[in-house]
Every structure is written in C-alpha cells, then in structure tokens.
Amino acid sequence: MTRDGRDDPGQRSPWASGVVLLLGFLLLTAGPVLIGLDHFPSKSIDMDRNHIPVIEAFADQWPSPDLRDYDSATTPGMHLLLAGLVEGFGATETVLQLCTCLFGTLLIGSAWWFGTRVAGGWISAACMLPLALSPYVLGNAIWVMTDDLSLALIVVSIGMAIFIRPTMGASTISGAAMILSVMVRQINVWPTAIALATTLLGRPA
C-alpha cells in the first residue's frame, strides 16, 4: 500500500507471468507424455524398475500395503498416493506420469509464487527458468519419480515459514508440508529443520 492509500504495484502478483511459466512447463512435460515421445529406457529405468512396480504392488495389497519391505529407497508417501489412484480409479501408467507432471508444476508454481513476495512476477518467472528447464526437474516430472513432489513440499514448508507472516494457519500449512515431505523422501528431515527453526524464531516485523 502506498502512502496515499493506493495499492503498490510491487506488492501485487501479476498472475499472467505465472500462467505463462506453468503452461510452458506443462508443454515440456505433459506434452511428450500425451503424444508418446517419452519412451527412453535409459531415462525411465528408475520408474520402470522401482516406482511403478512398488505403486502396483501397493495397489494390489490395498487397503493394507506392506510398508516393511518394498523396492524403493524412499519413504512411501508418493507411492501410496498414486497406488490409491490405481486402486480407486484404475489409473494407467500414463495417468501416473501426468500426476508427476503436476507435481513438477506444483514445484515451479510454488517457487514462482514465493519469488513474487520479493520481486515482480516476470522477474520471478525469469529466475525460475533455470529450475523449470533443469533436466533433473523435467525428467522427474515426465517419468514417475519422487523428487519433484519432495522438492515442492520443501518449497511450501520453508517458503511459508520465511515469506508469510506467522499465524496459526501459516504455521499449520508449513508443518503439514514438512511432515508430508518426509513421508515422500526421508532425507527431508534435514532441510525441513530450517522451516521449523524459522517458525520458532518468528519473522521480523
């Protein structure tokens, strides 16, 4: 808010930039999945050998999947979510890939939105391009893997703690994202400690 009572343009989030960014990301990820240009065995080996078999096994064992011994090095949060889709709606492998495209979109969109807290929308979008065009992020969106969902939850957890004024609601969202991120990848115990420390210390006025 400016001194004369008008909205400060620097404090507004120009959503057009975010829409352009996310549509471009979806074009690069969901596009190849939908038209069948995603068949690269050297890239999809982790999906084919680990994640899809675990999701299918959990779906077969639903509603009591065996969480003690399954063929993945990560905690089972994403696998359980997608297994529920397979069991409840008969989701195909393509649908599961589209889900991970959405997880990647959540990562890019969350990072962009928190970026608009300190910069304009187009500047934030430009800063997101190295992340959005990263082969790591793109590959984990196109092929079913845990990384993009894990990073998206980390961004939400730490972003809420750093950029949003401390309230019960903000702390609840940050904490929930923290817990969910650990359920997706156990290594997130370490980065989410930053969000916890930030929330406990409070945000300066």
Coordinates of N, CA and C in Angstrom, one line a residue:
M1 N 0.9 -1.2 0.0 CA 0.0 0.0 0.0 C 0.9 1.2 0.0
T2 N 0.6 2.2 -0.9 CA 1.4 3.4 -0.9 C 0.9 4.4 0.1
R3 N 1.6 5.5 0.3 CA 1.3 6.4 1.4 C 0.0 7.1 1.1
D4 N -0.4 7.2 -0.2 CA -1.7 7.8 -0.5 C -2.9 6.8 -0.5
G5 N -2.6 5.6 -0.1 CA -3.7 4.6 0.0 C -3.9 3.7 -1.2
R6 N -3.1 3.9 -2.3 CA -3.3 3.1 -3.4 C -2.4 1.8 -3.3
D7 N -2.8 0.7 -4.0 CA -2.0 -0.5 -4.0 C -0.7 -0.2 -4.6
D8 N 0.3 -0.8 -4.0 CA 1.7 -0.7 -4.5 C 1.9 -1.8 -5.6
P9 N 2.1 -1.4 -6.8 CA 2.2 -2.5 -7.9 C 3.3 -3.5 -7.6
G10 N 4.3 -3.1 -6.8 CA 5.4 -4.0 -6.5 C 4.9 -5.1 -5.5
Q11 N 3.8 -4.9 -4.8 CA 3.3 -5.9 -3.9 C 2.2 -6.8 -4.5
R12 N 1.9 -6.6 -5.8 CA 0.9 -7.4 -6.4 C 1.6 -8.5 -7.2
S13 N 0.9 -9.7 -7.3 CA 1.5 -10.8 -8.1 C 0.8 -10.8 -9.4
P14 N 1.5 -10.4 -10.5 CA 0.9 -10.5 -11.8 C 0.8 -11.9 -12.3
W15 N -0.4 -12.5 -12.2 CA -0.6 -13.9 -12.4 C -0.3 -14.3 -13.8
A16 N -0.4 -13.4 -14.8 CA -0.1 -13.8 -16.2 C 1.3 -14.4 -16.3
S17 N 2.3 -13.9 -15.6 CA 3.6 -14.4 -15.7 C 3.7 -15.9 -15.2
G18 N 3.0 -16.1 -14.1 CA 2.9 -17.5 -13.6 C 2.2 -18.4 -14.5
V19 N 1.1 -18.0 -15.1 CA 0.4 -18.8 -16.0 C 1.2 -19.2 -17.2
V20 N 1.9 -18.2 -17.8 CA 2.8 -18.5 -19.0 C 3.9 -19.5 -18.6
L21 N 4.5 -19.2 -17.4 CA 5.6 -20.1 -16.9 C 5.1 -21.6 -16.8
L22 N 3.9 -21.7 -16.1 CA 3.4 -23.1 -15.8 C 2.9 -23.8 -17.1
L23 N 2.3 -23.0 -18.0 CA 1.8 -23.6 -19.3 C 3.0 -24.1 -20.1
G24 N 4.1 -23.3 -20.1 CA 5.3 -23.7 -20.8 C 5.9 -25.0 -20.2
F25 N 5.9 -25.0 -18.8 CA 6.4 -26.2 -18.2 C 5.6 -27.5 -18.5
L26 N 4.3 -27.3 -18.5 CA 3.4 -28.4 -18.8 C 3.5 -28.9 -20.3
L27 N 3.8 -27.9 -21.2 CA 4.0 -28.2 -22.6 C 5.2 -29.1 -22.7
L28 N 6.3 -28.8 -21.9 CA 7.5 -29.6 -22.0 C 7.5 -31.0 -21.3
T29 N 6.5 -31.1 -20.4 CA 6.4 -32.4 -19.6 C 5.2 -33.2 -20.0
A30 N 4.0 -32.7 -19.8 CA 2.8 -33.4 -20.1 C 2.7 -33.7 -21.6
G31 N 3.2 -32.7 -22.4 CA 3.2 -32.8 -23.9 C 3.8 -34.1 -24.4
P32 N 5.1 -34.4 -24.1 CA 5.7 -35.6 -24.5 C 5.0 -36.9 -24.0
V33 N 4.4 -36.8 -22.8 CA 3.7 -38.0 -22.2 C 2.4 -38.3 -23.1
L34 N 1.7 -37.2 -23.4 CA 0.4 -37.4 -24.1 C 0.6 -37.8 -25.5
I35 N 1.7 -37.4 -26.2 CA 1.9 -37.8 -27.6 C 2.9 -39.0 -27.8
G36 N 3.3 -39.6 -26.7 CA 4.1 -40.8 -26.8 C 5.6 -40.5 -27.1
L37 N 6.1 -39.4 -26.8 CA 7.5 -39.1 -27.0 C 8.3 -39.2 -25.7
D38 N 7.9 -40.1 -24.9 CA 8.6 -40.3 -23.6 C 9.2 -41.6 -23.4
H39 N 9.4 -42.4 -24.5 CA 9.9 -43.7 -24.4 C 11.5 -43.7 -24.6
F40 N 12.1 -43.5 -23.5 CA 13.6 -43.5 -23.4 C 14.0 -44.4 -22.3
P41 N 14.3 -45.7 -22.5 CA 14.6 -46.6 -21.4 C 15.7 -46.2 -20.5
S42 N 16.7 -45.5 -21.1 CA 17.8 -45.0 -20.2 C 17.4 -44.0 -19.2
K43 N 16.3 -43.2 -19.6 CA 15.8 -42.2 -18.7 C 14.8 -42.7 -17.7
S44 N 14.0 -43.7 -18.2 CA 12.9 -44.2 -17.4 C 13.2 -45.4 -16.5
I45 N 14.5 -45.8 -16.4 CA 14.8 -47.0 -15.8 C 14.4 -47.0 -14.3
D46 N 14.5 -45.9 -13.6 CA 14.1 -45.9 -12.2 C 12.6 -46.0 -12.1
M47 N 11.9 -45.4 -12.9 CA 10.4 -45.5 -12.9 C 10.0 -47.0 -13.2
D48 N 10.6 -47.6 -14.3 CA 10.2 -48.9 -14.7 C 10.6 -50.0 -13.7
R49 N 11.8 -49.9 -13.1 CA 12.3 -50.9 -12.2 C 11.9 -50.8 -10.8
N50 N 11.6 -49.6 -10.3 CA 11.3 -49.3 -8.9 C 9.9 -48.8 -8.7
H51 N 9.7 -47.6 -9.1 CA 8.5 -46.8 -8.7 C 7.2 -47.4 -9.2
I52 N 7.1 -47.7 -10.4 CA 5.8 -48.3 -11.0 C 5.6 -49.7 -10.3
P53 N 6.5 -50.6 -10.2 CA 6.3 -51.9 -9.5 C 5.8 -51.7 -8.1
V54 N 6.4 -50.7 -7.4 CA 6.0 -50.5 -6.0 C 4.6 -50.0 -5.9
I55 N 4.2 -49.0 -6.8 CA 2.9 -48.5 -6.8 C 1.9 -49.6 -7.1
E56 N 2.2 -50.4 -8.1 CA 1.3 -51.5 -8.5 C 1.2 -52.6 -7.4
A57 N 2.3 -52.8 -6.7 CA 2.2 -53.8 -5.5 C 1.4 -53.2 -4.4
F58 N 1.5 -51.9 -4.1 CA 0.7 -51.3 -3.1 C -0.8 -51.3 -3.5
A59 N -1.1 -51.1 -4.8 CA -2.5 -51.1 -5.2 C -3.0 -52.5 -5.1
D60 N -2.2 -53.6 -5.4 CA -2.7 -54.9 -5.3 C -3.0 -55.3 -3.8
Q61 N -2.2 -54.7 -2.9 CA -2.3 -55.0 -1.5 C -3.3 -54.1 -0.8
W62 N -3.9 -53.1 -1.5 CA -4.8 -52.1 -0.9 C -6.0 -52.8 -0.2
P63 N -6.4 -52.4 1.0 CA -6.0 -51.1 1.7 C -4.9 -51.3 2.7
S64 N -4.2 -52.5 2.7 CA -3.2 -52.7 3.8 C -1.9 -53.1 3.1
P65 N -1.3 -52.1 2.4 CA 0.0 -52.4 1.7 C 1.1 -52.7 2.7
D66 N 2.0 -53.5 2.3 CA 3.2 -53.9 3.2 C 4.2 -52.8 3.1
L67 N 4.4 -52.1 4.1 CA 5.3 -51.0 4.2 C 6.7 -51.3 4.8
R68 N 6.8 -52.6 5.1 CA 8.1 -53.0 5.8 C 9.2 -53.4 4.8
D69 N 8.8 -53.9 3.6 CA 9.7 -54.4 2.7 C 9.2 -54.2 1.3
Y70 N 9.6 -53.0 0.7 CA 9.2 -52.7 -0.7 C 10.5 -52.2 -1.4
D71 N 10.4 -52.2 -2.7 CA 11.6 -52.0 -3.5 C 11.8 -50.5 -3.9
S72 N 12.0 -49.7 -2.9 CA 12.3 -48.3 -3.2 C 13.1 -47.8 -2.0
A73 N 14.0 -46.9 -2.3 CA 14.9 -46.3 -1.3 C 14.3 -45.1 -0.6
T74 N 13.1 -44.8 -0.9 CA 12.5 -43.6 -0.3 C 11.3 -44.0 0.6
T75 N 10.9 -43.1 1.5 CA 9.6 -43.3 2.2 C 8.5 -43.4 1.2
P76 N 7.4 -44.1 1.6 CA 6.4 -44.5 0.6 C 5.2 -43.5 0.4
G77 N 5.4 -42.2 0.8 CA 4.2 -41.3 0.6 C 3.7 -41.2 -0.8
M78 N 4.5 -40.9 -1.7 CA 4.1 -40.7 -3.1 C 3.5 -42.0 -3.7
H79 N 4.2 -43.1 -3.3 CA 3.7 -44.4 -3.9 C 2.3 -44.8 -3.3
L80 N 2.1 -44.4 -2.1 CA 0.7 -44.7 -1.5 C -0.3 -43.8 -2.2
L81 N 0.0 -42.6 -2.4 CA -0.9 -41.6 -3.1 C -1.3 -42.2 -4.4
L82 N -0.3 -42.5 -5.2 CA -0.6 -43.0 -6.6 C -1.2 -44.4 -6.6
A83 N -0.8 -45.2 -5.6 CA -1.5 -46.5 -5.5 C -3.0 -46.4 -5.3
G84 N -3.3 -45.4 -4.5 CA -4.7 -45.1 -4.2 C -5.5 -44.8 -5.5
L85 N -4.8 -44.0 -6.4 CA -5.4 -43.7 -7.7 C -5.6 -44.9 -8.6
V86 N -4.6 -45.8 -8.5 CA -4.6 -47.0 -9.3 C -5.8 -47.9 -8.8
E87 N -5.9 -48.1 -7.5 CA -6.9 -48.9 -6.9 C -8.3 -48.3 -7.1
G88 N -8.4 -47.0 -6.8 CA -9.7 -46.4 -6.8 C -10.2 -46.1 -8.2
F89 N -9.4 -45.7 -9.1 CA -9.8 -45.2 -10.4 C -9.2 -45.9 -11.6
G90 N -8.4 -46.9 -11.3 CA -7.8 -47.7 -12.4 C -6.8 -46.9 -13.2
A91 N -6.1 -46.0 -12.5 CA -5.1 -45.1 -13.2 C -4.1 -45.9 -14.0
T92 N -3.8 -45.5 -15.2 CA -2.8 -46.2 -16.0 C -1.5 -45.5 -15.8
E93 N -0.4 -46.1 -16.4 CA 0.9 -45.6 -16.2 C 1.0 -44.1 -16.8
T94 N 0.3 -43.9 -17.9 CA 0.2 -42.5 -18.4 C -0.4 -41.5 -17.5
V95 N -1.5 -41.9 -16.8 CA -2.1 -41.1 -15.8 C -1.1 -40.8 -14.6
L96 N -0.4 -41.8 -14.2 CA 0.6 -41.6 -13.1 C 1.7 -40.6 -13.6
Q97 N 2.1 -40.7 -14.8 CA 3.1 -39.8 -15.3 C 2.5 -38.4 -15.4
L98 N 1.3 -38.2 -15.7 CA 0.6 -36.9 -15.7 C 0.5 -36.3 -14.3
C99 N 0.4 -37.2 -13.3 CA 0.4 -36.8 -11.9 C 1.7 -36.2 -11.5
T100 N 2.8 -36.9 -12.0 CA 4.1 -36.4 -11.6 C 4.4 -35.1 -12.4
C101 N 3.8 -34.9 -13.6 CA 3.9 -33.6 -14.3 C 3.3 -32.5 -13.4
L102 N 2.2 -32.9 -12.8 CA 1.5 -31.9 -11.9 C 2.4 -31.6 -10.7
F103 N 3.1 -32.6 -10.2 CA 4.0 -32.4 -9.0 C 5.1 -31.4 -9.4
G104 N 5.6 -31.6 -10.6 CA 6.6 -30.7 -11.1 C 6.1 -29.3 -11.2
T105 N 4.8 -29.2 -11.7 CA 4.2 -27.9 -11.8 C 4.0 -27.2 -10.5
L106 N 3.6 -28.0 -9.5 CA 3.5 -27.5 -8.1 C 4.8 -27.0 -7.6
L107 N 5.9 -27.7 -7.9 CA 7.2 -27.2 -7.5 C 7.5 -25.8 -8.2
I108 N 7.4 -25.7 -9.5 CA 7.7 -24.5 -10.2 C 6.7 -23.4 -9.8
G109 N 5.5 -23.7 -9.7 CA 4.5 -22.7 -9.3 C 4.7 -22.2 -7.9
S110 N 5.0 -23.0 -6.9 CA 5.2 -22.6 -5.6 C 6.5 -21.7 -5.5
A111 N 7.5 -22.1 -6.1 CA 8.8 -21.3 -6.1 C 8.5 -20.0 -6.7
W112 N 7.8 -20.0 -7.9 CA 7.5 -18.7 -8.5 C 6.7 -17.8 -7.6
W113 N 5.7 -18.3 -6.9 CA 4.8 -17.5 -6.1 C 5.6 -16.9 -4.9
F114 N 6.4 -17.7 -4.3 CA 7.2 -17.1 -3.2 C 8.2 -16.1 -3.7
G115 N 8.7 -16.3 -4.9 CA 9.5 -15.3 -5.6 C 8.9 -14.0 -5.7
T116 N 7.5 -14.0 -6.0 CA 6.8 -12.8 -6.2 C 6.7 -12.0 -4.9
R117 N 7.0 -12.6 -3.8 CA 6.9 -11.9 -2.5 C 8.1 -10.9 -2.4
V118 N 9.1 -11.0 -3.2 CA 10.3 -10.1 -3.1 C 10.6 -9.5 -4.5
A119 N 9.9 -9.9 -5.5 CA 10.2 -9.4 -6.9 C 8.9 -9.4 -7.7
G120 N 9.0 -8.7 -8.9 CA 7.8 -8.7 -9.7 C 7.6 -10.1 -10.3
G121 N 6.4 -10.3 -10.9 CA 6.0 -11.6 -11.4 C 6.9 -12.1 -12.6
W122 N 7.2 -11.2 -13.5 CA 8.0 -11.6 -14.6 C 9.5 -11.8 -14.2
I123 N 10.0 -11.0 -13.3 CA 11.3 -11.3 -12.8 C 11.4 -12.6 -12.1
S124 N 10.4 -12.9 -11.3 CA 10.3 -14.2 -10.6 C 10.3 -15.3 -11.6
A125 N 9.5 -15.2 -12.7 CA 9.4 -16.2 -13.7 C 10.7 -16.4 -14.4
A126 N 11.4 -15.3 -14.7 CA 12.7 -15.4 -15.3 C 13.7 -16.2 -14.4
C127 N 13.6 -15.9 -13.1 CA 14.5 -16.6 -12.2 C 14.2 -18.1 -12.0
M128 N 12.9 -18.4 -12.4 CA 12.5 -19.8 -12.3 C 13.0 -20.6 -13.5
L129 N 13.4 -20.0 -14.6 CA 13.7 -20.7 -15.8 C 14.8 -21.7 -15.6
P130 N 15.9 -21.4 -15.0 CA 16.9 -22.5 -14.8 C 16.4 -23.7 -14.1
L131 N 15.4 -23.5 -13.1 CA 14.8 -24.6 -12.4 C 13.9 -25.4 -13.3
A132 N 13.0 -24.6 -14.0 CA 12.0 -25.2 -14.8 C 12.6 -26.0 -16.0
L133 N 13.7 -25.5 -16.5 CA 14.3 -26.2 -17.7 C 15.4 -27.1 -17.3
S134 N 15.6 -27.3 -16.0 CA 16.6 -28.3 -15.5 C 16.2 -29.7 -15.9
P135 N 17.1 -30.4 -16.6 CA 16.9 -31.8 -16.9 C 16.4 -32.7 -15.7
Y136 N 16.9 -32.4 -14.6 CA 16.6 -33.1 -13.4 C 15.1 -32.9 -13.1
V137 N 14.6 -31.7 -13.1 CA 13.2 -31.4 -12.8 C 12.3 -31.9 -13.9
L138 N 12.7 -31.7 -15.1 CA 11.9 -32.1 -16.3 C 11.8 -33.6 -16.3
G139 N 12.9 -34.3 -16.1 CA 12.9 -35.8 -16.1 C 12.1 -36.4 -15.0
N140 N 12.1 -35.8 -13.8 CA 11.4 -36.3 -12.7 C 9.9 -36.0 -12.8
A141 N 9.5 -35.1 -13.7 CA 8.1 -34.8 -14.0 C 7.6 -35.8 -15.0
I142 N 8.4 -36.0 -16.1 CA 7.9 -36.9 -17.2 C 7.8 -38.3 -16.7
W143 N 8.8 -38.8 -16.0 CA 8.8 -40.2 -15.5 C 8.5 -40.2 -14.0
V144 N 7.8 -41.2 -13.6 CA 7.3 -41.3 -12.3 C 8.4 -41.5 -11.3
M145 N 8.8 -40.4 -10.6 CA 9.8 -40.4 -9.5 C 9.4 -39.4 -8.4
T146 N 10.0 -39.5 -7.3 CA 9.6 -38.8 -6.1 C 10.1 -37.4 -6.0
D147 N 11.1 -37.0 -6.8 CA 11.9 -35.8 -6.5 C 11.1 -34.5 -6.5
D148 N 10.3 -34.4 -7.6 CA 9.6 -33.1 -7.8 C 8.6 -32.9 -6.7
L149 N 7.8 -33.9 -6.3 CA 6.9 -33.7 -5.2 C 7.6 -33.4 -3.9
S150 N 8.7 -34.1 -3.7 CA 9.5 -33.9 -2.5 C 10.0 -32.4 -2.4
L151 N 10.5 -31.9 -3.5 CA 11.0 -30.6 -3.5 C 9.9 -29.5 -3.4
A152 N 8.7 -29.8 -4.0 CA 7.6 -28.9 -4.0 C 7.2 -28.8 -2.5
L153 N 7.1 -29.9 -1.8 CA 6.7 -29.8 -0.4 C 7.7 -29.0 0.5
I154 N 9.0 -29.2 0.1 CA 10.1 -28.4 0.8 C 9.9 -26.9 0.6
V155 N 9.6 -26.6 -0.7 CA 9.4 -25.2 -1.0 C 8.3 -24.6 -0.2
V156 N 7.2 -25.3 -0.2 CA 6.0 -24.8 0.5 C 6.3 -24.7 2.0
S157 N 7.0 -25.7 2.6 CA 7.3 -25.7 4.0 C 8.2 -24.5 4.4
I158 N 9.3 -24.4 3.7 CA 10.2 -23.3 4.0 C 9.7 -21.9 3.6
G159 N 9.0 -21.9 2.4 CA 8.5 -20.6 1.9 C 7.5 -20.1 2.9
M160 N 6.6 -20.9 3.4 CA 5.5 -20.4 4.3 C 6.2 -19.9 5.6
A161 N 7.2 -20.5 6.0 CA 7.9 -20.1 7.2 C 8.7 -18.8 7.1
I162 N 9.2 -18.6 5.9 CA 10.1 -17.4 5.7 C 9.3 -16.2 5.2
F163 N 8.4 -16.4 4.2 CA 7.8 -15.3 3.5 C 6.4 -14.9 3.9
I164 N 5.8 -15.7 4.7 CA 4.4 -15.4 5.2 C 4.4 -15.0 6.6
R165 N 3.7 -14.0 7.0 CA 3.6 -13.6 8.3 C 3.1 -14.7 9.3
P166 N 3.8 -14.9 10.4 CA 3.5 -16.0 11.2 C 2.0 -15.9 11.8
T167 N 1.3 -17.0 11.5 CA -0.1 -17.1 12.0 C -0.3 -18.6 12.3
M168 N -1.3 -18.9 13.0 CA -1.6 -20.4 13.2 C -1.8 -21.1 11.9
G169 N -2.5 -20.5 10.9 CA -2.8 -21.1 9.7 C -1.5 -21.4 8.9
A170 N -0.6 -20.3 8.8 CA 0.6 -20.4 8.1 C 1.5 -21.5 8.7
S171 N 1.6 -21.5 10.0 CA 2.4 -22.5 10.7 C 1.9 -23.9 10.5
T172 N 0.6 -24.0 10.4 CA 0.0 -25.4 10.2 C 0.3 -25.9 8.8
I173 N 0.2 -25.0 7.8 CA 0.5 -25.4 6.4 C 2.0 -25.7 6.3
S174 N 2.8 -24.9 6.9 CA 4.3 -25.2 6.8 C 4.6 -26.5 7.5
G175 N 4.0 -26.8 8.7 CA 4.2 -28.0 9.4 C 3.7 -29.2 8.6
A176 N 2.5 -29.1 8.1 CA 1.9 -30.2 7.3 C 2.8 -30.5 6.1
A177 N 3.3 -29.5 5.4 CA 4.1 -29.7 4.2 C 5.4 -30.4 4.7
M178 N 5.9 -30.0 5.8 CA 7.2 -30.6 6.4 C 7.0 -32.1 6.6
I179 N 5.9 -32.5 7.3 CA 5.6 -33.9 7.6 C 5.5 -34.7 6.3
L180 N 4.7 -34.1 5.3 CA 4.4 -34.8 4.1 C 5.7 -35.0 3.3
S181 N 6.6 -34.0 3.3 CA 7.9 -34.1 2.6 C 8.7 -35.2 3.1
V182 N 8.7 -35.4 4.4 CA 9.5 -36.5 5.0 C 8.8 -37.9 4.6
M183 N 7.5 -37.9 4.5 CA 6.8 -39.1 4.1 C 7.1 -39.5 2.6
V184 N 7.5 -38.5 1.8 CA 7.9 -38.7 0.4 C 9.3 -39.1 0.3
R185 N 10.2 -38.4 1.0 CA 11.7 -38.7 1.0 C 12.2 -38.5 2.4
Q186 N 12.7 -39.5 3.0 CA 13.1 -39.4 4.4 C 14.3 -38.4 4.6
I187 N 15.1 -38.1 3.6 CA 16.2 -37.2 3.7 C 15.7 -35.7 4.0
N188 N 14.4 -35.5 3.8 CA 13.8 -34.1 4.0 C 13.8 -33.8 5.5
V189 N 14.1 -34.7 6.4 CA 14.2 -34.4 7.8 C 15.2 -33.2 8.0
W190 N 16.2 -33.2 7.1 CA 17.3 -32.2 7.3 C 16.9 -30.8 6.8
P191 N 16.4 -30.6 5.5 CA 16.1 -29.2 5.1 C 14.9 -28.7 5.8
T192 N 13.9 -29.5 6.2 CA 12.7 -29.0 6.9 C 13.0 -28.5 8.3
A193 N 14.2 -28.8 8.8 CA 14.6 -28.3 10.1 C 14.7 -26.7 10.0
I194 N 15.0 -26.3 8.8 CA 15.1 -24.8 8.5 C 13.8 -24.2 8.7
A195 N 12.7 -24.8 8.2 CA 11.4 -24.3 8.4 C 11.0 -24.3 9.8
L196 N 11.3 -25.3 10.5 CA 10.9 -25.4 11.9 C 11.6 -24.3 12.7
A197 N 12.9 -24.1 12.5 CA 13.7 -23.1 13.2 C 13.1 -21.7 12.9
T198 N 12.8 -21.5 11.6 CA 12.3 -20.2 11.2 C 10.9 -19.9 11.9
T199 N 10.1 -20.9 11.9 CA 8.8 -20.7 12.6 C 8.9 -20.5 14.1
L200 N 9.8 -21.2 14.7 CA 10.0 -21.0 16.2 C 10.6 -19.6 16.5
L201 N 11.5 -19.2 15.6 CA 12.1 -17.9 15.9 C 11.2 -16.7 15.5
G202 N 10.3 -17.0 14.6 CA 9.4 -15.9 14.2 C 10.0 -15.1 13.1
R203 N 9.2 -14.3 12.4 CA 9.6 -13.5 11.3 C 9.7 -12.0 11.8
P204 N 10.8 -11.3 11.5 CA 10.9 -9.9 11.9 C 9.8 -9.1 11.3
A205 N 9.4 -8.1 12.1 CA 8.4 -7.2 11.6 C 8.8 -6.3 10.5

